[in-house]
Amino acid sequence: MTPANSADRALDEALALVSRAPEGGGAGDHRAASWPRAREAAVHAGAGVRARTHRVPLADALGEVLAAPLDALTDLPSFDTSAMDGWAVAGPGPWSVRTGAGVLAGSDRPAPLEDGEAVRIATGARIPADTTAVIRTEHCREAGTQLFADRPVLTGQDIRPRGQECRSGDLLLPPGSLVTPAVLGLAAAAGYDELATRPRPRVEILVLGDELLTEGRPHDGLIRDALSPMLGPWLARLGAEVIGTRRLGDDPEGAAALLEAVTGSTADVLVTTGGTASGPVDHVHPVLRKAGAELLVDGVAVRPGHPMLLARIGDRADGRHLVGLPGNPLAAVSGLLTLAEPLLRALAGRRKRPRYTAPVQGDVPGHPYDTRLVPVLLSDEHAVPLRYHGPAMLRGVAAADALAVVPPKGARSGQDLEILDLPWTSGGCFT
């Protein structure tokens, strides 16, 4: 075993034990992983998986991450071009106007200019040899067969010289860059028809519970399934390819189906909802034990969402992962931001999201020992906490721009808090 592998194994073992090792002790011997440590565990888990790559047409690469450098295949531009509609001129003016058609973009190589000659030229057209400058249409005037400039003409003005943006072989973007629409445009301009990228992590969603309705109003102790409509689009905005959503019951048949999914799913990540506590129908922990999974995070000191978990199924390099979300909707959102997002970003080869803070408007109560995630609206100056932030509520987060990270014991008005942008307000992933 190499030193690097030894270090990885030591960190893995520490993360697997995190739920059994008190962090700071104190009242109640709080044993869940701290919120920052849980997020680091998710990053480390995703980064340890052997990267998969493929080559895809440009249009199919959108939202994926470059697996190889994007090197220029040609000079850009590949010939001297006009930056404006106007006149290509040679030498000092006034200039004699060349008769006939002007020079258009995409036309054959134009004839060279003679000293004192001018020819009409379109934006993007090839510059004739011996051209001194391009004069914009609005900066000159014709008088008979002569062209006069209305202002001084500088050598080289409004000409884009060959290689101005890059030379063939230049590094345009490094591996790990997200393929955005602008990257697709750059790749096309540089001559690419396809790109080597890391495919999106494949995710399957398993919604657990007998009390969930798929349509109509809640009634007779049954509630609407709020997670199925939310999780798929949310995970897609985080860069995942959602391959399916299944609903499993709390009965023995549901537990058997959960075990079959854990051991047989083709997804890189399974996301479950509910069943992560220790009640009589909470099957996630027993199923993970039967599957031989390794718990990396088993409970997080965060409210809402503390029963969330992260497990590895199989070996470190080629294994799959399961993110267990609590069944309450806002608690599930907390689990998405705490474990699923950093895991998926690492699996996709994307960089960590930059951290930033904002001052909170008003005092925010805190939990005695745990981090709180509170929905907020972002103004020009403050993060404004929203009401309706109980574990089972979605009203607050539906109106929010982000969640604020409130430390144990709370925050005072004006205190800077870390902000977690929601994927649709921060741009999310291109799909």
CSV table of C-alpha atoms in Angstrom, one decimal:
chain,number,residue,atom,x,y,z
A,1,MET,CA,0.0,0.0,0.0
A,2,THR,CA,1.4,3.4,-1.0
A,3,PRO,CA,1.6,6.3,1.4
A,4,ALA,CA,-1.1,8.1,-0.5
A,5,ASN,CA,-3.4,5.0,-0.3
A,6,SER,CA,-2.6,4.7,3.4
A,7,ALA,CA,-3.6,8.3,4.0
A,8,ASP,CA,-6.8,7.7,2.0
A,9,ARG,CA,-7.6,4.6,4.0
A,10,ALA,CA,-6.9,6.4,7.3
A,11,LEU,CA,-9.3,9.2,6.3
A,12,ASP,CA,-11.9,6.7,5.2
A,13,GLU,CA,-11.7,4.9,8.5
A,14,ALA,CA,-12.0,8.1,10.4
A,15,LEU,CA,-15.0,9.2,8.4
A,16,ALA,CA,-16.7,5.8,8.8
A,17,LEU,CA,-16.3,6.2,12.6
A,18,VAL,CA,-17.5,9.8,12.7
A,19,SER,CA,-21.0,8.9,13.9
A,20,ARG,CA,-19.6,6.9,16.8
A,21,ALA,CA,-17.0,9.4,18.0
A,22,PRO,CA,-18.3,12.4,20.0
A,23,GLU,CA,-17.4,15.7,18.5
A,24,GLY,CA,-16.8,18.0,21.4
A,25,GLY,CA,-18.8,16.1,23.9
A,26,GLY,CA,-21.1,18.3,25.9
A,27,ALA,CA,-24.7,17.9,26.9
A,28,GLY,CA,-26.1,14.7,25.5
A,29,ASP,CA,-22.7,13.6,24.0
A,30,HIS,CA,-23.7,14.8,20.6
A,31,ARG,CA,-22.3,12.1,18.3
A,32,ALA,CA,-23.4,13.1,14.7
A,33,ALA,CA,-20.8,14.4,12.3
A,34,SER,CA,-20.4,18.1,12.3
A,35,TRP,CA,-21.9,19.8,9.2
A,36,PRO,CA,-18.5,20.9,7.7
A,37,ARG,CA,-17.0,17.5,8.3
A,38,ALA,CA,-20.0,15.7,6.7
A,39,ARG,CA,-19.6,17.9,3.6
A,40,GLU,CA,-15.9,17.1,3.4
A,41,ALA,CA,-16.6,13.4,3.7
A,42,ALA,CA,-18.9,13.7,0.7
A,43,VAL,CA,-16.3,15.5,-1.4
A,44,HIS,CA,-13.6,12.9,-0.4
A,45,ALA,CA,-16.0,10.0,-1.2
A,46,GLY,CA,-16.7,11.3,-4.7
A,47,ALA,CA,-13.1,12.3,-5.5
A,48,GLY,CA,-12.0,8.7,-4.6
A,49,VAL,CA,-14.0,7.1,-7.4
A,50,ARG,CA,-12.1,6.2,-10.6
A,51,ALA,CA,-13.1,8.8,-13.2
A,52,ARG,CA,-15.0,7.6,-16.3
A,53,THR,CA,-14.6,9.5,-19.6
A,54,HIS,CA,-16.2,9.5,-23.0
A,55,ARG,CA,-16.1,11.4,-26.3
A,56,VAL,CA,-19.4,13.0,-27.3
A,57,PRO,CA,-20.6,15.5,-30.0
A,58,LEU,CA,-20.5,19.1,-28.9
A,59,ALA,CA,-24.2,19.4,-28.2
A,60,ASP,CA,-24.1,16.4,-25.9
A,61,ALA,CA,-21.2,17.7,-23.8
A,62,LEU,CA,-23.2,20.6,-22.3
A,63,GLY,CA,-23.1,20.5,-18.5
A,64,GLU,CA,-20.3,17.9,-18.4
A,65,VAL,CA,-16.7,18.5,-17.4
A,66,LEU,CA,-13.7,18.4,-19.7
A,67,ALA,CA,-11.6,15.3,-19.2
A,68,ALA,CA,-8.8,16.6,-21.4
A,69,PRO,CA,-7.2,20.0,-22.1
A,70,LEU,CA,-9.0,22.0,-24.7
A,71,ASP,CA,-6.1,23.0,-27.0
A,72,ALA,CA,-6.5,25.3,-30.0
A,73,LEU,CA,-6.6,23.3,-33.3
A,74,THR,CA,-5.9,26.4,-35.3
A,75,ASP,CA,-5.0,30.0,-35.0
A,76,LEU,CA,-8.0,32.2,-34.0
A,77,PRO,CA,-8.8,34.0,-36.2
A,78,SER,CA,-7.2,31.8,-38.9
A,79,PHE,CA,-6.6,34.8,-41.2
A,80,ASP,CA,-6.6,38.6,-40.9
A,81,THR,CA,-10.3,39.7,-40.7
A,82,SER,CA,-12.2,42.9,-40.7
A,83,ALA,CA,-13.7,43.8,-37.3
A,84,MET,CA,-16.2,46.3,-38.8
A,85,ASP,CA,-18.3,47.0,-41.9
A,86,GLY,CA,-16.5,49.7,-43.8
A,87,TRP,CA,-13.5,50.2,-46.1
A,88,ALA,CA,-10.2,48.5,-46.4
A,89,VAL,CA,-7.6,51.1,-47.4
A,90,ALA,CA,-3.9,51.0,-48.4
A,91,GLY,CA,-1.6,54.0,-47.6
A,92,PRO,CA,-2.6,57.6,-46.8
A,93,GLY,CA,-5.9,59.1,-48.1
A,94,PRO,CA,-7.8,60.1,-49.9
A,95,TRP,CA,-8.2,56.8,-51.6
A,96,SER,CA,-9.5,55.7,-55.0
A,97,VAL,CA,-12.6,53.5,-54.7
A,98,ARG,CA,-12.2,50.1,-56.3
A,99,THR,CA,-15.1,49.4,-58.7
A,100,GLY,CA,-17.1,46.2,-58.5
A,101,ALA,CA,-18.3,44.1,-55.5
A,102,GLY,CA,-16.8,44.6,-52.2
A,103,VAL,CA,-15.2,41.9,-50.0
A,104,LEU,CA,-17.7,39.7,-48.1
A,105,ALA,CA,-17.3,37.2,-45.3
A,106,GLY,CA,-16.7,33.7,-46.7
A,107,SER,CA,-15.6,34.9,-50.1
A,108,ASP,CA,-12.4,33.9,-51.9
A,109,ARG,CA,-9.1,35.5,-51.2
A,110,PRO,CA,-9.5,39.1,-52.4
A,111,ALA,CA,-7.0,40.8,-54.7
A,112,PRO,CA,-4.3,42.9,-53.0
A,113,LEU,CA,-4.8,46.6,-52.6
A,114,GLU,CA,-2.6,49.0,-54.4
A,115,ASP,CA,-1.3,52.0,-52.6
A,116,GLY,CA,-4.0,54.7,-52.4
A,117,GLU,CA,-6.8,52.2,-53.1
A,118,ALA,CA,-10.0,51.4,-51.0
A,119,VAL,CA,-12.5,48.6,-51.2
A,120,ARG,CA,-15.7,48.0,-49.4
A,121,ILE,CA,-15.4,45.2,-46.8
A,122,ALA,CA,-17.9,43.4,-44.5
A,123,THR,CA,-17.4,42.4,-40.8
A,124,GLY,CA,-15.5,39.0,-40.7
A,125,ALA,CA,-14.3,39.2,-44.3
A,126,ARG,CA,-10.7,38.4,-45.2
A,127,ILE,CA,-8.4,41.4,-45.3
A,128,PRO,CA,-6.8,42.0,-48.7
A,129,ALA,CA,-3.0,41.9,-48.8
A,130,ASP,CA,-1.3,45.3,-48.3
A,131,THR,CA,-4.2,46.7,-46.3
A,132,THR,CA,-3.2,49.5,-43.9
A,133,ALA,CA,-6.4,49.8,-42.0
A,134,VAL,CA,-10.2,49.4,-42.0
A,135,ILE,CA,-12.3,52.6,-41.8
A,136,ARG,CA,-15.8,52.2,-40.3
A,137,THR,CA,-18.6,53.2,-42.7
A,138,GLU,CA,-19.7,56.0,-40.3
A,139,HIS,CA,-16.2,57.5,-40.1
A,140,CYS,CA,-15.7,58.2,-43.8
A,141,ARG,CA,-17.5,59.6,-46.9
A,142,GLU,CA,-17.5,59.0,-50.6
A,143,ALA,CA,-17.1,61.9,-53.1
A,144,GLY,CA,-17.3,60.5,-56.7
A,145,THR,CA,-14.6,57.9,-57.0
A,146,GLN,CA,-12.7,59.2,-53.9
A,147,LEU,CA,-13.0,58.1,-50.3
A,148,PHE,CA,-12.2,60.6,-47.5
A,149,ALA,CA,-11.8,59.8,-43.8
A,150,ASP,CA,-13.5,62.1,-41.2
A,151,ARG,CA,-10.9,61.4,-38.5
A,152,PRO,CA,-7.3,60.2,-38.3
A,153,VAL,CA,-6.6,56.7,-39.6
A,154,LEU,CA,-4.3,54.5,-37.5
A,155,THR,CA,-2.4,51.7,-39.0
A,156,GLY,CA,-4.0,48.4,-38.2
A,157,GLN,CA,-7.3,49.8,-36.8
A,158,ASP,CA,-10.3,47.6,-36.9
A,159,ILE,CA,-8.3,44.6,-38.2
A,160,ARG,CA,-8.3,41.4,-36.2
A,161,PRO,CA,-4.9,39.9,-37.0
A,162,ARG,CA,-4.4,36.2,-37.5
A,163,GLY,CA,-3.8,34.5,-34.1
A,164,GLN,CA,-5.1,37.5,-32.1
A,165,GLU,CA,-7.1,35.2,-29.7
A,166,CYS,CA,-4.9,32.2,-29.8
A,167,ARG,CA,-2.2,30.3,-31.8
A,168,SER,CA,-2.6,26.6,-32.8
A,169,GLY,CA,-1.7,24.4,-29.8
A,170,ASP,CA,-2.4,27.1,-27.1
A,171,LEU,CA,-4.2,25.8,-24.0
A,172,LEU,CA,-7.7,27.3,-24.1
A,173,LEU,CA,-9.2,25.6,-21.1
A,174,PRO,CA,-7.8,23.0,-18.6
A,175,PRO,CA,-9.3,19.6,-17.7
A,176,GLY,CA,-12.0,20.0,-15.1
A,177,SER,CA,-13.6,23.0,-16.8
A,178,LEU,CA,-17.4,22.9,-16.9
A,179,VAL,CA,-18.8,22.8,-20.5
A,180,THR,CA,-21.0,25.9,-20.7
A,181,PRO,CA,-22.7,27.3,-23.8
A,182,ALA,CA,-19.7,29.7,-24.1
A,183,VAL,CA,-17.3,26.7,-24.0
A,184,LEU,CA,-19.3,25.0,-26.8
A,185,GLY,CA,-18.9,28.2,-28.9
A,186,LEU,CA,-15.1,28.3,-28.2
A,187,ALA,CA,-14.6,24.7,-29.0
A,188,ALA,CA,-16.5,25.0,-32.2
A,189,ALA,CA,-14.5,28.1,-33.2
A,190,ALA,CA,-11.3,26.2,-32.4
A,191,GLY,CA,-12.3,23.4,-34.8
A,192,TYR,CA,-13.8,20.7,-32.5
A,193,ASP,CA,-16.7,18.4,-33.4
A,194,GLU,CA,-16.6,16.4,-30.2
A,195,LEU,CA,-15.1,16.7,-26.7
A,196,ALA,CA,-13.6,14.3,-24.2
A,197,THR,CA,-15.7,14.8,-21.0
A,198,ARG,CA,-16.6,13.1,-17.7
A,199,PRO,CA,-20.2,11.9,-18.0
A,200,ARG,CA,-22.8,13.0,-15.5
A,201,PRO,CA,-23.2,10.8,-12.4
A,202,ARG,CA,-26.2,8.5,-12.8
A,203,VAL,CA,-28.7,8.8,-10.0
A,204,GLU,CA,-31.7,6.7,-9.1
A,205,ILE,CA,-34.2,8.0,-6.6
A,206,LEU,CA,-36.0,5.7,-4.1
A,207,VAL,CA,-38.9,7.2,-2.3
A,208,LEU,CA,-39.8,5.2,0.8
A,209,GLY,CA,-43.1,5.2,2.6
A,210,ASP,CA,-46.6,3.8,2.7
A,211,GLU,CA,-48.3,7.1,3.6
A,212,LEU,CA,-47.6,8.9,0.3
A,213,LEU,CA,-50.1,9.9,-2.3
A,214,THR,CA,-49.2,10.5,-5.9
A,215,GLU,CA,-52.2,12.7,-6.8
A,216,GLY,CA,-55.1,14.5,-5.2
A,217,ARG,CA,-55.4,16.1,-1.8
A,218,PRO,CA,-54.1,14.7,1.5
A,219,HIS,CA,-56.7,12.7,3.4
A,220,ASP,CA,-57.2,10.0,6.0
A,221,GLY,CA,-53.7,10.1,7.4
A,222,LEU,CA,-52.2,10.1,3.9
A,223,ILE,CA,-50.0,12.9,2.5
A,224,ARG,CA,-48.9,13.9,-0.9
A,225,ASP,CA,-45.5,12.8,-2.1
A,226,ALA,CA,-43.7,16.2,-2.2
A,227,LEU,CA,-40.2,14.7,-2.8
A,228,SER,CA,-40.7,12.9,-6.1
A,229,PRO,CA,-41.6,16.0,-8.1
A,230,MET,CA,-38.8,17.9,-6.4
A,231,LEU,CA,-35.8,15.6,-6.2
A,232,GLY,CA,-35.4,14.7,-9.9
A,233,PRO,CA,-35.3,18.3,-11.2
A,234,TRP,CA,-33.1,19.4,-8.3
A,235,LEU,CA,-30.6,16.6,-8.8
A,236,ALA,CA,-30.5,17.3,-12.5
A,237,ARG,CA,-29.7,21.0,-11.8
A,238,LEU,CA,-26.8,19.7,-9.6
A,239,GLY,CA,-25.4,17.9,-12.7
A,240,ALA,CA,-26.8,14.4,-12.3
A,241,GLU,CA,-28.4,12.2,-14.9
A,242,VAL,CA,-31.5,10.9,-13.1
A,243,ILE,CA,-32.2,7.5,-14.5
A,244,GLY,CA,-35.4,6.8,-12.6
A,245,THR,CA,-37.6,7.3,-9.6
A,246,ARG,CA,-39.2,4.4,-7.7
A,247,ARG,CA,-41.6,4.3,-4.8
A,248,LEU,CA,-41.1,1.5,-2.2
A,249,GLY,CA,-43.3,0.6,0.7
A,250,ASP,CA,-42.4,0.2,4.3
A,251,ASP,CA,-43.4,-3.5,4.4
A,252,PRO,CA,-41.1,-6.5,4.1
A,253,GLU,CA,-41.6,-6.4,0.3
A,254,GLY,CA,-40.4,-2.8,0.3
A,255,ALA,CA,-37.4,-3.7,2.3
A,256,ALA,CA,-36.5,-6.5,-0.1
A,257,ALA,CA,-36.9,-4.2,-3.1
A,258,LEU,CA,-34.7,-1.7,-1.4
A,259,LEU,CA,-32.0,-4.4,-0.9
A,260,GLU,CA,-32.3,-5.4,-4.5
A,261,ALA,CA,-31.9,-1.7,-5.6
A,262,VAL,CA,-28.9,-1.2,-3.3
A,263,THR,CA,-27.1,-4.3,-4.6
A,264,GLY,CA,-28.3,-4.2,-8.2
A,265,SER,CA,-28.9,-0.7,-9.4
A,266,THR,CA,-26.7,0.6,-12.3
A,267,ALA,CA,-26.7,4.1,-10.8
A,268,ASP,CA,-23.6,5.7,-9.5
A,269,VAL,CA,-25.6,7.2,-6.6
A,270,LEU,CA,-28.8,6.0,-5.0
A,271,VAL,CA,-30.8,8.7,-3.2
A,272,THR,CA,-33.4,7.4,-0.7
A,273,THR,CA,-36.0,9.4,1.2
A,274,GLY,CA,-37.1,8.5,4.6
A,275,GLY,CA,-36.2,5.4,6.6
A,276,THR,CA,-32.9,6.7,7.9
A,277,ALA,CA,-33.9,6.7,11.6
A,278,SER,CA,-34.3,3.7,13.9
A,279,GLY,CA,-38.0,3.1,13.9
A,280,PRO,CA,-39.8,-0.2,13.2
A,281,VAL,CA,-40.2,0.5,9.5
A,282,ASP,CA,-36.9,2.4,8.9
A,283,HIS,CA,-35.2,-0.1,6.7
A,284,VAL,CA,-32.2,1.8,5.3
A,285,HIS,CA,-29.7,0.9,8.0
A,286,PRO,CA,-30.6,-2.8,8.1
A,287,VAL,CA,-30.5,-3.0,4.3
A,288,LEU,CA,-27.1,-1.3,4.2
A,289,ARG,CA,-25.7,-3.8,6.7
A,290,LYS,CA,-27.0,-6.7,4.6
A,291,ALA,CA,-25.5,-5.2,1.5
A,292,GLY,CA,-22.1,-4.9,3.2
A,293,ALA,CA,-22.1,-1.1,2.7
A,294,GLU,CA,-19.7,1.1,4.6
A,295,LEU,CA,-21.2,4.1,6.4
A,296,LEU,CA,-19.2,7.2,5.8
A,297,VAL,CA,-21.5,9.6,7.5
A,298,ASP,CA,-24.3,8.4,9.8
A,299,GLY,CA,-26.1,11.4,11.1
A,300,VAL,CA,-25.1,15.1,10.8
A,301,ALA,CA,-25.3,17.8,13.5
A,302,VAL,CA,-27.6,20.0,11.3
A,303,ARG,CA,-31.2,21.1,11.7
A,304,PRO,CA,-33.3,20.2,9.8
A,305,GLY,CA,-32.0,16.9,8.5
A,306,HIS,CA,-29.8,15.3,11.2
A,307,PRO,CA,-30.8,11.7,10.4
A,308,MET,CA,-29.2,11.9,6.9
A,309,LEU,CA,-26.4,9.4,5.9
A,310,LEU,CA,-23.8,8.6,3.3
A,311,ALA,CA,-22.7,5.1,2.5
A,312,ARG,CA,-20.3,3.4,0.1
A,313,ILE,CA,-21.3,0.3,-1.7
A,314,GLY,CA,-18.3,-1.7,-3.0
A,315,ASP,CA,-14.7,-0.6,-3.1
A,316,ARG,CA,-13.4,2.9,-3.0
A,317,ALA,CA,-12.3,3.3,-6.6
A,318,ASP,CA,-15.2,1.6,-8.4
A,319,GLY,CA,-17.9,1.6,-5.7
A,320,ARG,CA,-21.3,3.3,-5.7
A,321,HIS,CA,-22.8,5.5,-3.1
A,322,LEU,CA,-26.1,6.0,-1.3
A,323,VAL,CA,-27.3,9.3,0.1
A,324,GLY,CA,-30.0,8.7,2.6
A,325,LEU,CA,-32.3,11.8,3.0
A,326,PRO,CA,-34.8,12.3,5.8
A,327,GLY,CA,-38.4,12.0,4.8
A,328,ASN,CA,-39.5,15.5,5.8
A,329,PRO,CA,-39.2,17.8,2.7
A,330,LEU,CA,-37.0,20.6,4.1
A,331,ALA,CA,-34.9,18.1,5.9
A,332,ALA,CA,-34.4,16.4,2.6
A,333,VAL,CA,-33.3,19.7,1.1
A,334,SER,CA,-30.8,20.0,3.9
A,335,GLY,CA,-29.5,16.6,2.9
A,336,LEU,CA,-29.2,17.5,-0.7
A,337,LEU,CA,-27.1,20.5,0.1
A,338,THR,CA,-25.0,18.8,2.8
A,339,LEU,CA,-24.2,15.5,1.2
A,340,ALA,CA,-25.6,15.0,-2.3
A,341,GLU,CA,-24.3,18.3,-3.9
A,342,PRO,CA,-20.7,17.9,-2.8
A,343,LEU,CA,-20.7,14.2,-3.7
A,344,LEU,CA,-22.1,14.8,-7.2
A,345,ARG,CA,-19.7,17.7,-7.9
A,346,ALA,CA,-16.7,15.5,-6.9
A,347,LEU,CA,-18.0,12.6,-9.0
A,348,ALA,CA,-18.4,14.8,-12.0
A,349,GLY,CA,-14.9,16.3,-11.6
A,350,ARG,CA,-16.3,19.8,-10.8
A,351,ARG,CA,-14.6,22.2,-8.5
A,352,LYS,CA,-16.1,23.0,-5.1
A,353,ARG,CA,-18.5,25.9,-5.3
A,354,PRO,CA,-16.9,29.1,-4.1
A,355,ARG,CA,-17.8,30.0,-0.6
A,356,TYR,CA,-19.2,33.4,0.3
A,357,THR,CA,-21.0,35.1,3.2
A,358,ALA,CA,-23.6,37.8,3.7
A,359,PRO,CA,-24.7,39.7,6.8
A,360,VAL,CA,-28.0,38.5,8.2
A,361,GLN,CA,-30.9,40.8,8.8
A,362,GLY,CA,-32.1,40.3,12.4
A,363,ASP,CA,-31.2,37.9,15.1
A,364,VAL,CA,-31.5,34.2,14.1
A,365,PRO,CA,-32.0,31.6,16.9
A,366,GLY,CA,-29.7,28.6,16.9
A,367,HIS,CA,-29.7,25.0,18.1
A,368,PRO,CA,-27.6,24.5,21.2
A,369,TYR,CA,-25.1,22.1,19.5
A,370,ASP,CA,-26.1,21.8,15.8
A,371,THR,CA,-25.7,24.0,12.7
A,372,ARG,CA,-29.0,25.3,11.3
A,373,LEU,CA,-29.8,25.8,7.6
A,374,VAL,CA,-32.4,28.6,7.2
A,375,PRO,CA,-34.1,29.7,3.9
A,376,VAL,CA,-33.2,33.4,3.1
A,377,LEU,CA,-33.9,36.0,0.5
A,378,LEU,CA,-30.8,37.9,-0.7
A,379,SER,CA,-31.1,41.6,-1.0
A,380,ASP,CA,-28.4,44.0,-2.1
A,381,GLU,CA,-27.1,44.2,1.5
A,382,HIS,CA,-28.5,41.3,3.6
A,383,ALA,CA,-29.7,37.8,3.8
A,384,VAL,CA,-33.3,38.0,5.1
A,385,PRO,CA,-34.5,34.9,6.9
A,386,LEU,CA,-37.9,33.5,5.9
A,387,ARG,CA,-40.7,32.0,7.9
A,388,TYR,CA,-42.0,28.5,7.4
A,389,HIS,CA,-38.7,26.7,7.9
A,390,GLY,CA,-39.8,23.6,9.9
A,391,PRO,CA,-38.5,20.2,8.7
A,392,ALA,CA,-41.8,19.3,7.0
A,393,MET,CA,-42.3,22.7,5.3
A,394,LEU,CA,-41.4,23.8,1.8
A,395,ARG,CA,-43.1,27.2,1.8
A,396,GLY,CA,-40.0,29.0,3.0
A,397,VAL,CA,-37.5,27.4,0.6
A,398,ALA,CA,-39.9,27.7,-2.3
A,399,ALA,CA,-39.6,31.5,-1.9
A,400,ALA,CA,-35.9,31.5,-1.1
A,401,ASP,CA,-32.8,32.4,-3.0
A,402,ALA,CA,-30.5,30.4,-0.7
A,403,LEU,CA,-30.0,28.8,2.7
A,404,ALA,CA,-27.9,30.5,5.4
A,405,VAL,CA,-25.6,28.4,7.6
A,406,VAL,CA,-26.4,29.4,11.2
A,407,PRO,CA,-23.8,28.2,13.7
A,408,PRO,CA,-24.7,26.5,17.0
A,409,LYS,CA,-26.3,29.0,19.5
A,410,GLY,CA,-27.5,31.3,16.6
A,411,ALA,CA,-26.4,34.5,15.0
A,412,ARG,CA,-26.7,38.2,15.8
A,413,SER,CA,-28.1,40.7,13.3
A,414,GLY,CA,-25.4,41.8,10.9
A,415,GLN,CA,-23.3,38.7,11.5
A,416,ASP,CA,-21.8,37.3,8.3
A,417,LEU,CA,-23.2,33.8,7.5
A,418,GLU,CA,-22.1,31.4,4.9
A,419,ILE,CA,-24.6,31.3,2.0
A,420,LEU,CA,-25.6,28.2,0.1
A,421,ASP,CA,-27.2,29.3,-3.2
A,422,LEU,CA,-30.1,27.2,-4.5
A,423,PRO,CA,-29.2,25.7,-7.9
A,424,TRP,CA,-31.8,27.6,-9.9
A,425,THR,CA,-30.8,31.0,-8.4
A,426,SER,CA,-27.0,30.4,-8.9
A,427,GLY,CA,-27.4,29.2,-12.5
A,428,GLY,CA,-27.1,25.5,-11.6
A,429,CYS,CA,-25.9,23.1,-14.2
A,430,PHE,CA,-26.7,23.4,-17.9
A,431,THR,CA,-29.0,20.6,-19.1
